[in-house]
PDB file of C-alpha atoms in Angstrom:
ATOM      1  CA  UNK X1176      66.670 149.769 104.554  1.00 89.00           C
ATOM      2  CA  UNK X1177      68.331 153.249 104.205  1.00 97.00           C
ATOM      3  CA  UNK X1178      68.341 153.471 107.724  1.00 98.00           C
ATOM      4  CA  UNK X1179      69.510 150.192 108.205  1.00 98.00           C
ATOM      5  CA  UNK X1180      72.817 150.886 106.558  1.00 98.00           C
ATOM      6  CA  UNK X1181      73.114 154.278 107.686  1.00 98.00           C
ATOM      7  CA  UNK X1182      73.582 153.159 111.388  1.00 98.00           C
ATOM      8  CA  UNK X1183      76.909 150.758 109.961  1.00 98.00           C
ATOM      9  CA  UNK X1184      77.911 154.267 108.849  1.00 98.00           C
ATOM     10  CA  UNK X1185      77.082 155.614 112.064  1.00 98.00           C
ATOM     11  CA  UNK X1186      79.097 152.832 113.435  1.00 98.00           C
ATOM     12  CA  UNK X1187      82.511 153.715 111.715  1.00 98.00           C
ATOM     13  CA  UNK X1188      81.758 157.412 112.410  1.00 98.00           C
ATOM     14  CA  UNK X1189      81.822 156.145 116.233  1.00 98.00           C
ATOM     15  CA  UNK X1190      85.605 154.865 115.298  1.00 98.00           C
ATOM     16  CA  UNK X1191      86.408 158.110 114.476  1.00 98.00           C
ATOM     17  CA  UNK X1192      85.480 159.559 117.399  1.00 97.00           C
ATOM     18  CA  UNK X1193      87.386 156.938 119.555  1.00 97.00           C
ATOM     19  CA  UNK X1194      90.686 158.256 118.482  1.00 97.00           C
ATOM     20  CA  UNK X1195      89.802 161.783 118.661  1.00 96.00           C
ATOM     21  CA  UNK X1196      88.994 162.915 114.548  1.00 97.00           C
ATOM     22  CA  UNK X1197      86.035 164.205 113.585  1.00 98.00           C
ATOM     23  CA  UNK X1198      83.152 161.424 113.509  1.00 98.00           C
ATOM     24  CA  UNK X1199      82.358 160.863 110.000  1.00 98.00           C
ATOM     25  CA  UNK X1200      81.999 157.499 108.654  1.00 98.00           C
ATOM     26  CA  UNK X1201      81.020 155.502 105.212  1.00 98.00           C
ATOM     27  CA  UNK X1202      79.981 152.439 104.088  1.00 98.00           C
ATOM     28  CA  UNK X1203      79.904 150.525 100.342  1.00 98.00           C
ATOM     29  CA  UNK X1204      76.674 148.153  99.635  1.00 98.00           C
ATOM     30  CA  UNK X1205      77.329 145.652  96.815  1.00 98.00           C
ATOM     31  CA  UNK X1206      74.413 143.555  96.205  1.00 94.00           C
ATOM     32  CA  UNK X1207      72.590 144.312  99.864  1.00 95.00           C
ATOM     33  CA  UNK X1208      76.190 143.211 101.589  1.00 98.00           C
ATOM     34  CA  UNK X1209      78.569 145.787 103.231  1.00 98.00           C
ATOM     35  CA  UNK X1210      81.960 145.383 101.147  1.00 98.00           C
ATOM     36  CA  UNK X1211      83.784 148.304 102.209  1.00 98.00           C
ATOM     37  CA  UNK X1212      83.566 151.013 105.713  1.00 98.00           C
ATOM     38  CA  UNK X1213      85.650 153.748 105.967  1.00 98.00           C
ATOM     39  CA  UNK X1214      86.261 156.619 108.371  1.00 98.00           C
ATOM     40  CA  UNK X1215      87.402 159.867 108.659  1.00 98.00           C
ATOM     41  CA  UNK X1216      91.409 159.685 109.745  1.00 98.00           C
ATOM     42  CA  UNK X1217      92.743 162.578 108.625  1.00 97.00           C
ATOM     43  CA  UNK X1218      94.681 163.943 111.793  1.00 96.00           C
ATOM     44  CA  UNK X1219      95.868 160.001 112.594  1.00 97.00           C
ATOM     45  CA  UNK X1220      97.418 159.720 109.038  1.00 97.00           C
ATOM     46  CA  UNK X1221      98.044 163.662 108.269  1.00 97.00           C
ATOM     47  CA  UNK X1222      96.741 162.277 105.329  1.00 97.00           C
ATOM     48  CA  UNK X1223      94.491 165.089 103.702  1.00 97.00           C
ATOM     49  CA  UNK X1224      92.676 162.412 101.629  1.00 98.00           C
ATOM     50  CA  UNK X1225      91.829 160.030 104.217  1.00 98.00           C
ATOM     51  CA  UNK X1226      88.183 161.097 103.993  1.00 98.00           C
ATOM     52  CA  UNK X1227      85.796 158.381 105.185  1.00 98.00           C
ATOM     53  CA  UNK X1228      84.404 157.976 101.417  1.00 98.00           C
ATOM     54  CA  UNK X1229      87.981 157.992  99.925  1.00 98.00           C
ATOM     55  CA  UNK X1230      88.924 155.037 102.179  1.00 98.00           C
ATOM     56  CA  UNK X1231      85.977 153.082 101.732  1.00 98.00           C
ATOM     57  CA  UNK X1232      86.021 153.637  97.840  1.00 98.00           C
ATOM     58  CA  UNK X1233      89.885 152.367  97.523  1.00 98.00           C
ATOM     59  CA  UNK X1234      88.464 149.592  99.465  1.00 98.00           C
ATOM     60  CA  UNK X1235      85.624 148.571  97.679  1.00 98.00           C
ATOM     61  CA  UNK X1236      87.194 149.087  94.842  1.00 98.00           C
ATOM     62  CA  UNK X1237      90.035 146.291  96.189  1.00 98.00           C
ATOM     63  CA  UNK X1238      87.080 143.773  97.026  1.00 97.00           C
ATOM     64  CA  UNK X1239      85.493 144.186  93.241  1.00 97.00           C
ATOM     65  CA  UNK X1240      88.885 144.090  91.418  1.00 97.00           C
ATOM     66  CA  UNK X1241      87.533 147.164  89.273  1.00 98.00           C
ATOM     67  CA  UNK X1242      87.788 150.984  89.191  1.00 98.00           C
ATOM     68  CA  UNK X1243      84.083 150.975  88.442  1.00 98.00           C
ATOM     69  CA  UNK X1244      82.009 150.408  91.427  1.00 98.00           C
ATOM     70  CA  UNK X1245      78.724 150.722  89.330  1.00 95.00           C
ATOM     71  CA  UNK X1246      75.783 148.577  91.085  1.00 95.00           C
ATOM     72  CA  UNK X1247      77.572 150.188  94.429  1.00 98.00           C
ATOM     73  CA  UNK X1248      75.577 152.618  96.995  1.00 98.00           C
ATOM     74  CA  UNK X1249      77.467 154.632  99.077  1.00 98.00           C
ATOM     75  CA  UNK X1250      76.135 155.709 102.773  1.00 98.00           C
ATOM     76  CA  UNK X1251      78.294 158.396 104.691  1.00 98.00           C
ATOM     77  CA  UNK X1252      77.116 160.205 107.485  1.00 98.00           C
ATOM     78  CA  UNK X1253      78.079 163.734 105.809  1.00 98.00           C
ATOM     79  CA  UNK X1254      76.883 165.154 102.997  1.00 98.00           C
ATOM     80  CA  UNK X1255      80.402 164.579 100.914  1.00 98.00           C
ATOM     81  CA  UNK X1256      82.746 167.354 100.466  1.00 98.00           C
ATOM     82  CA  UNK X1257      83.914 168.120  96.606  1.00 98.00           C
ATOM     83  CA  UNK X1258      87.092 165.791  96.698  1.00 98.00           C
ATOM     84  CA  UNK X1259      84.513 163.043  97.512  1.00 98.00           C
ATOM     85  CA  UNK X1260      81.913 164.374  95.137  1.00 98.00           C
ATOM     86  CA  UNK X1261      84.736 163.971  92.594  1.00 98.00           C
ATOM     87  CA  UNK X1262      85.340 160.469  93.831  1.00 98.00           C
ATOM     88  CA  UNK X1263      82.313 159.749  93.856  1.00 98.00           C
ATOM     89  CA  UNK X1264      82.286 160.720  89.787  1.00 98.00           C
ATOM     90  CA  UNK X1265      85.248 158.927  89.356  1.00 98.00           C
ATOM     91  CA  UNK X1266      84.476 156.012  90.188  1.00 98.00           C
ATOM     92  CA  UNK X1267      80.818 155.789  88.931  1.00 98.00           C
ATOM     93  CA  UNK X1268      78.798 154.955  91.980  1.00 98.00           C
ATOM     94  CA  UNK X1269      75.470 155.357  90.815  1.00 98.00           C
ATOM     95  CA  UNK X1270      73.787 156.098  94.366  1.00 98.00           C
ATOM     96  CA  UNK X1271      74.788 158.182  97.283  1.00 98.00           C
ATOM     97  CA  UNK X1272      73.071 158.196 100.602  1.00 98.00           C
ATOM     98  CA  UNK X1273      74.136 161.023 103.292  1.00 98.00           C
ATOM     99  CA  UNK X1274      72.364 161.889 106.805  1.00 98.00           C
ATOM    100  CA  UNK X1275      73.458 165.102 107.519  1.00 98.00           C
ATOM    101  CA  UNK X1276      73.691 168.128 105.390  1.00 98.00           C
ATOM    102  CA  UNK X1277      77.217 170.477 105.508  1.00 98.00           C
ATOM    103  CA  UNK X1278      76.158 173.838 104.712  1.00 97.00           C
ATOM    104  CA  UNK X1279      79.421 174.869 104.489  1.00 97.00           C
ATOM    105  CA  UNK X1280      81.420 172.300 102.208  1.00 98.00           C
ATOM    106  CA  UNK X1281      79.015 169.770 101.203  1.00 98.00           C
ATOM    107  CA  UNK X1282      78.983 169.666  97.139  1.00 98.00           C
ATOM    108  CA  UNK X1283      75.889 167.523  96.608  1.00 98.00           C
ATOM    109  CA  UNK X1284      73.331 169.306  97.981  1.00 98.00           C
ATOM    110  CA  UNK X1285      74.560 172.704  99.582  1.00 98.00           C
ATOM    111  CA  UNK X1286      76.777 174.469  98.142  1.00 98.00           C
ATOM    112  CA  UNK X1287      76.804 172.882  94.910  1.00 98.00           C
ATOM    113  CA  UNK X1288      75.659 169.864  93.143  1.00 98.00           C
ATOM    114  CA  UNK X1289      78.545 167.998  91.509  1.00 98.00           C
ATOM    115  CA  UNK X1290      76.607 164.831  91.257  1.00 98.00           C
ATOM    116  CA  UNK X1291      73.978 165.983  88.890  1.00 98.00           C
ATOM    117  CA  UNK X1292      76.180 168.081  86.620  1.00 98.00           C
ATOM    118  CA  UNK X1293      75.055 167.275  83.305  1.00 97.00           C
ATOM    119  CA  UNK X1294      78.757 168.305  81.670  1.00 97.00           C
ATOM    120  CA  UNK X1295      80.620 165.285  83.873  1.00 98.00           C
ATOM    121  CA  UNK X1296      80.762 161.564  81.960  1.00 95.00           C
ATOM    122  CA  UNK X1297      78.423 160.165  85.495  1.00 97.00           C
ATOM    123  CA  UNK X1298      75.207 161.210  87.314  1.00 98.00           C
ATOM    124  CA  UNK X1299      74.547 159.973  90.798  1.00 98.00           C
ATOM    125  CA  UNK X1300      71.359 159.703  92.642  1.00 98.00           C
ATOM    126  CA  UNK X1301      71.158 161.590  95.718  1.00 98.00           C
ATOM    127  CA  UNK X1302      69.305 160.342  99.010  1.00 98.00           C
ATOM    128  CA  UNK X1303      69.589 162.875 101.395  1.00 98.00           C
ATOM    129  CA  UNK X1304      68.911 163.191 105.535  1.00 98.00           C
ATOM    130  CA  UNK X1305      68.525 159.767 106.463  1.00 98.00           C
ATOM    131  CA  UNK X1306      68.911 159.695 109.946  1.00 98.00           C
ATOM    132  CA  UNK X1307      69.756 163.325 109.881  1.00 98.00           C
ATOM    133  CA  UNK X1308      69.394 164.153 113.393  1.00 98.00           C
ATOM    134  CA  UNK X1309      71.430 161.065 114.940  1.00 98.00           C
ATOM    135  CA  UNK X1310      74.511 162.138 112.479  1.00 98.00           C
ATOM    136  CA  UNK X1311      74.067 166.035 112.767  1.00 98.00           C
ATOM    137  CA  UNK X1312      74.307 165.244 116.550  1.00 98.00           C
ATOM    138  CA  UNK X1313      77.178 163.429 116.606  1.00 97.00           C
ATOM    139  CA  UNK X1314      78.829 166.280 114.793  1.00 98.00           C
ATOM    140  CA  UNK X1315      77.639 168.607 116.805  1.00 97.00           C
ATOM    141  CA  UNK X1316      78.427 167.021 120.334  1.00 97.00           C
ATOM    142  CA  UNK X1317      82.274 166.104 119.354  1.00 97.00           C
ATOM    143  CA  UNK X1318      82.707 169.610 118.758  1.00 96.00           C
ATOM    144  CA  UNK X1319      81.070 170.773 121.465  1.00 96.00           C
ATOM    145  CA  UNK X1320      83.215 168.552 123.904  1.00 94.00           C
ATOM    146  CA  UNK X1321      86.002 169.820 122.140  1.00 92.00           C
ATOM    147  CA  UNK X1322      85.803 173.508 122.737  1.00 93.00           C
ATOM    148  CA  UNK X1323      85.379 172.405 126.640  1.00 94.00           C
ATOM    149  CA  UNK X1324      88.521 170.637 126.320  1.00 91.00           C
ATOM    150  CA  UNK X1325      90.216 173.659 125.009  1.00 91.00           C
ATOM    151  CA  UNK X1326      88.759 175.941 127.650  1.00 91.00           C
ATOM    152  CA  UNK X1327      89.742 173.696 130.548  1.00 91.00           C
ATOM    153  CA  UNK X1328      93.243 173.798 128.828  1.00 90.00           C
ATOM    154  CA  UNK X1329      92.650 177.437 128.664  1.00 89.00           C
ATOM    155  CA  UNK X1330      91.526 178.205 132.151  1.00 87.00           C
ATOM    156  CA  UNK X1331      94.575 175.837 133.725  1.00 78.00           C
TER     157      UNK X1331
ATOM    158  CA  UNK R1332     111.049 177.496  86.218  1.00 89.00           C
ATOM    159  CA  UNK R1333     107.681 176.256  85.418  1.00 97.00           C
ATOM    160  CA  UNK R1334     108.416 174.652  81.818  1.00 98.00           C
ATOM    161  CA  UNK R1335     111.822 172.784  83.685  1.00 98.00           C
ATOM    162  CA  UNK R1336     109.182 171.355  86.655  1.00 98.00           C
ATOM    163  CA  UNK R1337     106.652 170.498  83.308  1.00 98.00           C
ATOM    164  CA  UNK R1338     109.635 168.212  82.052  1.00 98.00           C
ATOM    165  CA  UNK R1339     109.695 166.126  85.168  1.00 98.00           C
ATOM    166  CA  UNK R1340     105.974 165.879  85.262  1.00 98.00           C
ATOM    167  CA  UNK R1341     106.056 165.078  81.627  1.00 98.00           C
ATOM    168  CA  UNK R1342     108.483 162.633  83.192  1.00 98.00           C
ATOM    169  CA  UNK R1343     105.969 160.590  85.367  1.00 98.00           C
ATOM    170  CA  UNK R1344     103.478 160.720  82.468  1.00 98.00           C
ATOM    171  CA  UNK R1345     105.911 158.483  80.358  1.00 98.00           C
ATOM    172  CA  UNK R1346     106.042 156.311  83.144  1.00 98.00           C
ATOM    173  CA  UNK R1347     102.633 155.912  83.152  1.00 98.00           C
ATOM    174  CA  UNK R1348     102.531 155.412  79.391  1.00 97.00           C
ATOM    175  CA  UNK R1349     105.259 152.504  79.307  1.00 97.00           C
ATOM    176  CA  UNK R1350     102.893 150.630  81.332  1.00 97.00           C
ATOM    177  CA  UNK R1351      99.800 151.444  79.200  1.00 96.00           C
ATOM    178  CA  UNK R1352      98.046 153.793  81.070  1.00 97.00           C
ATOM    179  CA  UNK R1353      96.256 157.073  79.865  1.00 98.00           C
ATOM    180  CA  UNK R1354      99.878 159.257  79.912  1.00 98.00           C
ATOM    181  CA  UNK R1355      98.992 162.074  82.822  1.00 98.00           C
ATOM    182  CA  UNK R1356     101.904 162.619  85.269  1.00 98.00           C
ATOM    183  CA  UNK R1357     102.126 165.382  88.110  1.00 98.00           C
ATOM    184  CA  UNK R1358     104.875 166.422  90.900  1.00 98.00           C
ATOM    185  CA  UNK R1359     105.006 168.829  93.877  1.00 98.00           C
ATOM    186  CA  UNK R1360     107.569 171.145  94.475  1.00 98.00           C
ATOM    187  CA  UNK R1361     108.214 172.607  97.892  1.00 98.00           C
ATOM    188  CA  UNK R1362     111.328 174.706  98.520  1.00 94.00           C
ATOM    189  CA  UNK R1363     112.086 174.850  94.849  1.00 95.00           C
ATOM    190  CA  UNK R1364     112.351 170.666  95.437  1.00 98.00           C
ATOM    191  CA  UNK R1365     110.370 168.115  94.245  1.00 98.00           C
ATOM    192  CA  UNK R1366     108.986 165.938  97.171  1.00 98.00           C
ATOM    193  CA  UNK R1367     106.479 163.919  95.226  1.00 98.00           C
ATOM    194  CA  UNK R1368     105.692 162.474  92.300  1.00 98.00           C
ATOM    195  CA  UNK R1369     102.767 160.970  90.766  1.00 98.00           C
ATOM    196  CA  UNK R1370     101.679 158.873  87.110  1.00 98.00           C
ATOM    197  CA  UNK R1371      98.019 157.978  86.543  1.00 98.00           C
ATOM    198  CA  UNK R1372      97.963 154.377  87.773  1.00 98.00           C
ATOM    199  CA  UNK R1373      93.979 153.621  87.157  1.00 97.00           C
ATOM    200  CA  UNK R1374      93.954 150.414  84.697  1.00 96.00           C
ATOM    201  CA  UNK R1375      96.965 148.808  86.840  1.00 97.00           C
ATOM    202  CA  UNK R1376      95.701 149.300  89.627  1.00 97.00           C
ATOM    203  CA  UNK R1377      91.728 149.123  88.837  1.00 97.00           C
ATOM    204  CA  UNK R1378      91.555 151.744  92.049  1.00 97.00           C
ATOM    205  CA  UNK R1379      89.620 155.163  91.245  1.00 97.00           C
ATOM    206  CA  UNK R1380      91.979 157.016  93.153  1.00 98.00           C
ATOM    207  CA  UNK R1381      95.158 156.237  91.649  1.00 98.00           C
ATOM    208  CA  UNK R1382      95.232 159.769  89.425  1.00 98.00           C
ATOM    209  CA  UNK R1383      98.751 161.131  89.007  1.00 98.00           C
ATOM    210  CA  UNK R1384      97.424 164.169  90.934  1.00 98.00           C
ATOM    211  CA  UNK R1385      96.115 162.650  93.960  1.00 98.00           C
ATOM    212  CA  UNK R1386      99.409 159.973  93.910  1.00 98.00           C
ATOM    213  CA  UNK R1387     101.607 163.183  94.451  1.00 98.00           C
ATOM    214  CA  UNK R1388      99.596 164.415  97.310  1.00 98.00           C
ATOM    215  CA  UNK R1389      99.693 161.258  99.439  1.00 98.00           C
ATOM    216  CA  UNK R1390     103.557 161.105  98.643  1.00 98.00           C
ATOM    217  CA  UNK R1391     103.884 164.847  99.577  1.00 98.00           C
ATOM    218  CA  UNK R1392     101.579 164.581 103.032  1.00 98.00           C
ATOM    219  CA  UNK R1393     103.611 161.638 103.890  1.00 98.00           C
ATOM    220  CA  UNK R1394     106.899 164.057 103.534  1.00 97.00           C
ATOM    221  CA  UNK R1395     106.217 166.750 104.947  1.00 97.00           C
ATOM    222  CA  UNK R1396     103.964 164.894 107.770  1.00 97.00           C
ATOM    223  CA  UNK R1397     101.316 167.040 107.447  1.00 98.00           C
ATOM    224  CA  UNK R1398      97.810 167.139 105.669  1.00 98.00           C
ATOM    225  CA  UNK R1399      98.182 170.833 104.905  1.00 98.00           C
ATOM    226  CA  UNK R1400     100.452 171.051 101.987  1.00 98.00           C
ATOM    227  CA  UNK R1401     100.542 174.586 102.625  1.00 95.00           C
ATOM    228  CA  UNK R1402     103.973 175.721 100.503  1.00 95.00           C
ATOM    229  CA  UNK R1403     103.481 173.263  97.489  1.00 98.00           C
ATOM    230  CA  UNK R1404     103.372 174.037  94.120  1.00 98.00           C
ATOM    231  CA  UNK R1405     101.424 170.880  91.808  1.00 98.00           C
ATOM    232  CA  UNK R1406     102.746 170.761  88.516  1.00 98.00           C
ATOM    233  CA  UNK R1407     100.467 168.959  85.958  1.00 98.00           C
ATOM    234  CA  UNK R1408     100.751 167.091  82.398  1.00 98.00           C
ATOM    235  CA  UNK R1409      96.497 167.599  81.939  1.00 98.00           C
ATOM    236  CA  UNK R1410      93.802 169.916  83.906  1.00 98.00           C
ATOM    237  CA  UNK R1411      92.780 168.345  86.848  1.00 98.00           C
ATOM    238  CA  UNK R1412      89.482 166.795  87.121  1.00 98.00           C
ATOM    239  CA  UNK R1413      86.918 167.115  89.798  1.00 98.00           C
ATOM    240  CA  UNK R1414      88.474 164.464  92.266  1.00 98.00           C
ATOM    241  CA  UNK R1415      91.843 166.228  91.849  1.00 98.00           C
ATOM    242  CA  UNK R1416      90.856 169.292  92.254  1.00 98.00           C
ATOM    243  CA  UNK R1417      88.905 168.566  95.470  1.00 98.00           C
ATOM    244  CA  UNK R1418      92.126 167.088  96.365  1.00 98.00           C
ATOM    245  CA  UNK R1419      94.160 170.481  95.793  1.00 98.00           C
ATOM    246  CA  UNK R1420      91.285 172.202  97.841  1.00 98.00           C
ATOM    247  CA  UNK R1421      91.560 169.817 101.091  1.00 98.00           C
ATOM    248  CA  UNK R1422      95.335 169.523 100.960  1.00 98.00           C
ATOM    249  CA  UNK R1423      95.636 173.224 100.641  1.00 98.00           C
ATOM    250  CA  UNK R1424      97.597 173.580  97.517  1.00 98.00           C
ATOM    251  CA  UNK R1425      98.173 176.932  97.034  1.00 98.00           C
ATOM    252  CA  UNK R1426      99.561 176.932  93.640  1.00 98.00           C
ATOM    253  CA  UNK R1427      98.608 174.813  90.722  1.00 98.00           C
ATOM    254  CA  UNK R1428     100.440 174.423  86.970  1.00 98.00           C
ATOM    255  CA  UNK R1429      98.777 172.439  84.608  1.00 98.00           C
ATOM    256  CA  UNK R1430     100.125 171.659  80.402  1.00 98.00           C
ATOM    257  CA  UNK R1431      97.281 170.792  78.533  1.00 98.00           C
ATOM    258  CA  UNK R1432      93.395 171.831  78.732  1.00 98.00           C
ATOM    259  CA  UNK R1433      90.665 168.880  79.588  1.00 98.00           C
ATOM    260  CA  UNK R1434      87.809 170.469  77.392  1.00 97.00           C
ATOM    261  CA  UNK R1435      85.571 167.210  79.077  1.00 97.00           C
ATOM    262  CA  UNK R1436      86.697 166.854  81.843  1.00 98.00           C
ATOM    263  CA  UNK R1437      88.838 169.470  83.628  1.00 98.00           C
ATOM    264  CA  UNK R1438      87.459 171.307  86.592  1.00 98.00           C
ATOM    265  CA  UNK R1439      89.985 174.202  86.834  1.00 98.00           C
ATOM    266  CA  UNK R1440      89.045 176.590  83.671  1.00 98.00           C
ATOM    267  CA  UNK R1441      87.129 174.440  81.285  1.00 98.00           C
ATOM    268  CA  UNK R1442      84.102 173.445  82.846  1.00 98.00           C
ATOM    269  CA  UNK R1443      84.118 175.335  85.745  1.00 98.00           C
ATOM    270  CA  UNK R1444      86.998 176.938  88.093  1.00 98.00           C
ATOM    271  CA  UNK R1445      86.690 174.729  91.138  1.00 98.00           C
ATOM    272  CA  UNK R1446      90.050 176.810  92.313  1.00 98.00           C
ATOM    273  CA  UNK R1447      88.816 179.813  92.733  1.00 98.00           C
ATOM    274  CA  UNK R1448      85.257 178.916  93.955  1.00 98.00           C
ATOM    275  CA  UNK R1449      84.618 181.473  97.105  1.00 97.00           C
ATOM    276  CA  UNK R1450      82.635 179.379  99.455  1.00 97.00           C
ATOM    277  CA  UNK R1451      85.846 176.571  99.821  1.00 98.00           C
ATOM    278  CA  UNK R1452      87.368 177.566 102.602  1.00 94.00           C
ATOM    279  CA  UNK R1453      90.652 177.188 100.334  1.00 97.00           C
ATOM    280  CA  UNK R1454      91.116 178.673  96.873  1.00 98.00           C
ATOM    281  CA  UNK R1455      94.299 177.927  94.793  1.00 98.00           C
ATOM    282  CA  UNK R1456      95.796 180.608  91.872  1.00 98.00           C
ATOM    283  CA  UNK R1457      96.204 178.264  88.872  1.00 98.00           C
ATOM    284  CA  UNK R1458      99.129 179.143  85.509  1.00 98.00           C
ATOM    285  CA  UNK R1459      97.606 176.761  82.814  1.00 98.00           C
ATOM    286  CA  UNK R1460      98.866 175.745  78.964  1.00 98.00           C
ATOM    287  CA  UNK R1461     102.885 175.479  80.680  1.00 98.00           C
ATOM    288  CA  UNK R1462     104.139 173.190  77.823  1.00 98.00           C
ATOM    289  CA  UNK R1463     100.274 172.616  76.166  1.00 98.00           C
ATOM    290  CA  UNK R1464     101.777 171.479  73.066  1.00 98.00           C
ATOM    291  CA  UNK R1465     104.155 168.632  74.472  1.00 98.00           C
ATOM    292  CA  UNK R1466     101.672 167.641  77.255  1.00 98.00           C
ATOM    293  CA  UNK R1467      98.711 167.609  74.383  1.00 98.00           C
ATOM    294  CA  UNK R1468     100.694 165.729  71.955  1.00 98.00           C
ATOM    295  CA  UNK R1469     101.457 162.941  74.507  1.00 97.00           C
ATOM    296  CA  UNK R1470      98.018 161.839  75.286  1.00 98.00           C
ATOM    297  CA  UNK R1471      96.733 162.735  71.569  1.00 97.00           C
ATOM    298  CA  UNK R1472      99.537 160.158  70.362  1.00 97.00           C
ATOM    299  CA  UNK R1473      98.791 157.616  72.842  1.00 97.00           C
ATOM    300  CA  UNK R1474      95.007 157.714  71.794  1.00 96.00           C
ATOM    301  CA  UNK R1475      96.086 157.165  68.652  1.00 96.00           C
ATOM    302  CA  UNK R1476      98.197 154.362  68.793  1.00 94.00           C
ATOM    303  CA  UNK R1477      95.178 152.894  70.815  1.00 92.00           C
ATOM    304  CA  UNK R1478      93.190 153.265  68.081  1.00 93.00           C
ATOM    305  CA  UNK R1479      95.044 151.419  65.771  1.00 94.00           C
ATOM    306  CA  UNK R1480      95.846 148.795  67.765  1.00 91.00           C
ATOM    307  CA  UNK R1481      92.151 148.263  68.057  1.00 91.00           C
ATOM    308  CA  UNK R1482      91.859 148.372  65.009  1.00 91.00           C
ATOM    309  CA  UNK R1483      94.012 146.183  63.967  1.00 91.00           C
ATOM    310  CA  UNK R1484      92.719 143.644  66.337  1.00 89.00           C
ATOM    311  CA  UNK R1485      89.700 144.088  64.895  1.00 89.00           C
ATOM    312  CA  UNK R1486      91.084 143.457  61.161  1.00 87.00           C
ATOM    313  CA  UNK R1487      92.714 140.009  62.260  1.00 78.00           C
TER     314      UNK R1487
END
């Protein structure tokens, strides 16, 4: 079922991509239906909270009519970074589901663990690496293509 | 300087109080201006995101037309809390002036110093307790009155 979902993550990840941002995408599951996607748009907007779990949160929250998304589970491609940790806290989701890990800003699992800190007023449950591979090589190909691009612009 | 900027975030968190929310306001100054300003909007709106803090920063990205709010000051009424200060982190905030401690909640000195943390690839210097007494007294008189309004509810 994890996985299930995770690919409609995968999916808004893809939109992402299509206009050039880094592919990370989300989704909110409310009683086994999808009520919210988001994805990353941060160079689009030059919004620096445009995450993909910030946009799908406003917009779950929108669908509910409440701040608290608490029988909500939250896929994102990413392991979250800590504004979407703190989001994440915020707004009570109660289980988080990530594929790939982020070694180097991911505050769930690597770095930190901001979702299990006993001293916040919410806990969330952690699934992590489902479909790990498929989302760590999404990552890892859009940034590959990228530093061609720049080289091509480099050598011209 | 500070305590004048204070007043107009004090400002936003009367705004927020006339319409019975939790009294927190914030504003960024860039250039010795104010380009945004934010009130904690969370009961209105029943969004998560709608902290004074993270209110200012849209407002302020959508001025300057950029993500990286790289010459901004944040001023404050209350500590941030994790979701803000992942906020400060991504937008690049390099300076952050807070009023009044969060002892539960706030994520800049009291339960840990998300600012300063070494493995962000952004750390902010943060001047805390800029008006404490006036920011404190706000929210402690607003709790207050909501307290006796319950209770008086609860009498009749």
């Amino acid at each position: 079922m994890h996985e299930e979902f995770m690919k409609h993550a995968m999916e808004e990840a893809k939109k992402a991509e299509a206009i050039g941002e880094v592919p990370i995408g989300a989704i909110i599951v409310h009683d086994g239906k999808i009520i919210a996607r988001g994805h990353n748009r941060r160079e689009t907007t030059q919004n620096p909270l445009t995450h993909a779990e910030i946009m799908a949160i406003g917009e779950a929250s929108e669908k509910i009519g409440s701040w608290r998304l608490e029988d909500c589970t939250l896929y994102v491609t990413l392991e979250p970074c800590v504004m979407c940790s703190g989001a994440i806290v915020m707004s009570r989701i109660p289980h988080v589901v990530y594929g790939a890990e982020d070694p180097k800003g991911g505050t769930v699992d690597s770095l930190m663990n901001l979702l299990g800190e006993p001293r916040f007023n919410h806990r969330a449950t952690v699934t992590g690496g489902v479909l790990e591979k498929e989302c760590s090589s999404m990552l890892t190909l859009f940034f590959k293509k990228l530093r061609e691009a720049r080289k091509r612009r480099a050598d011209n």
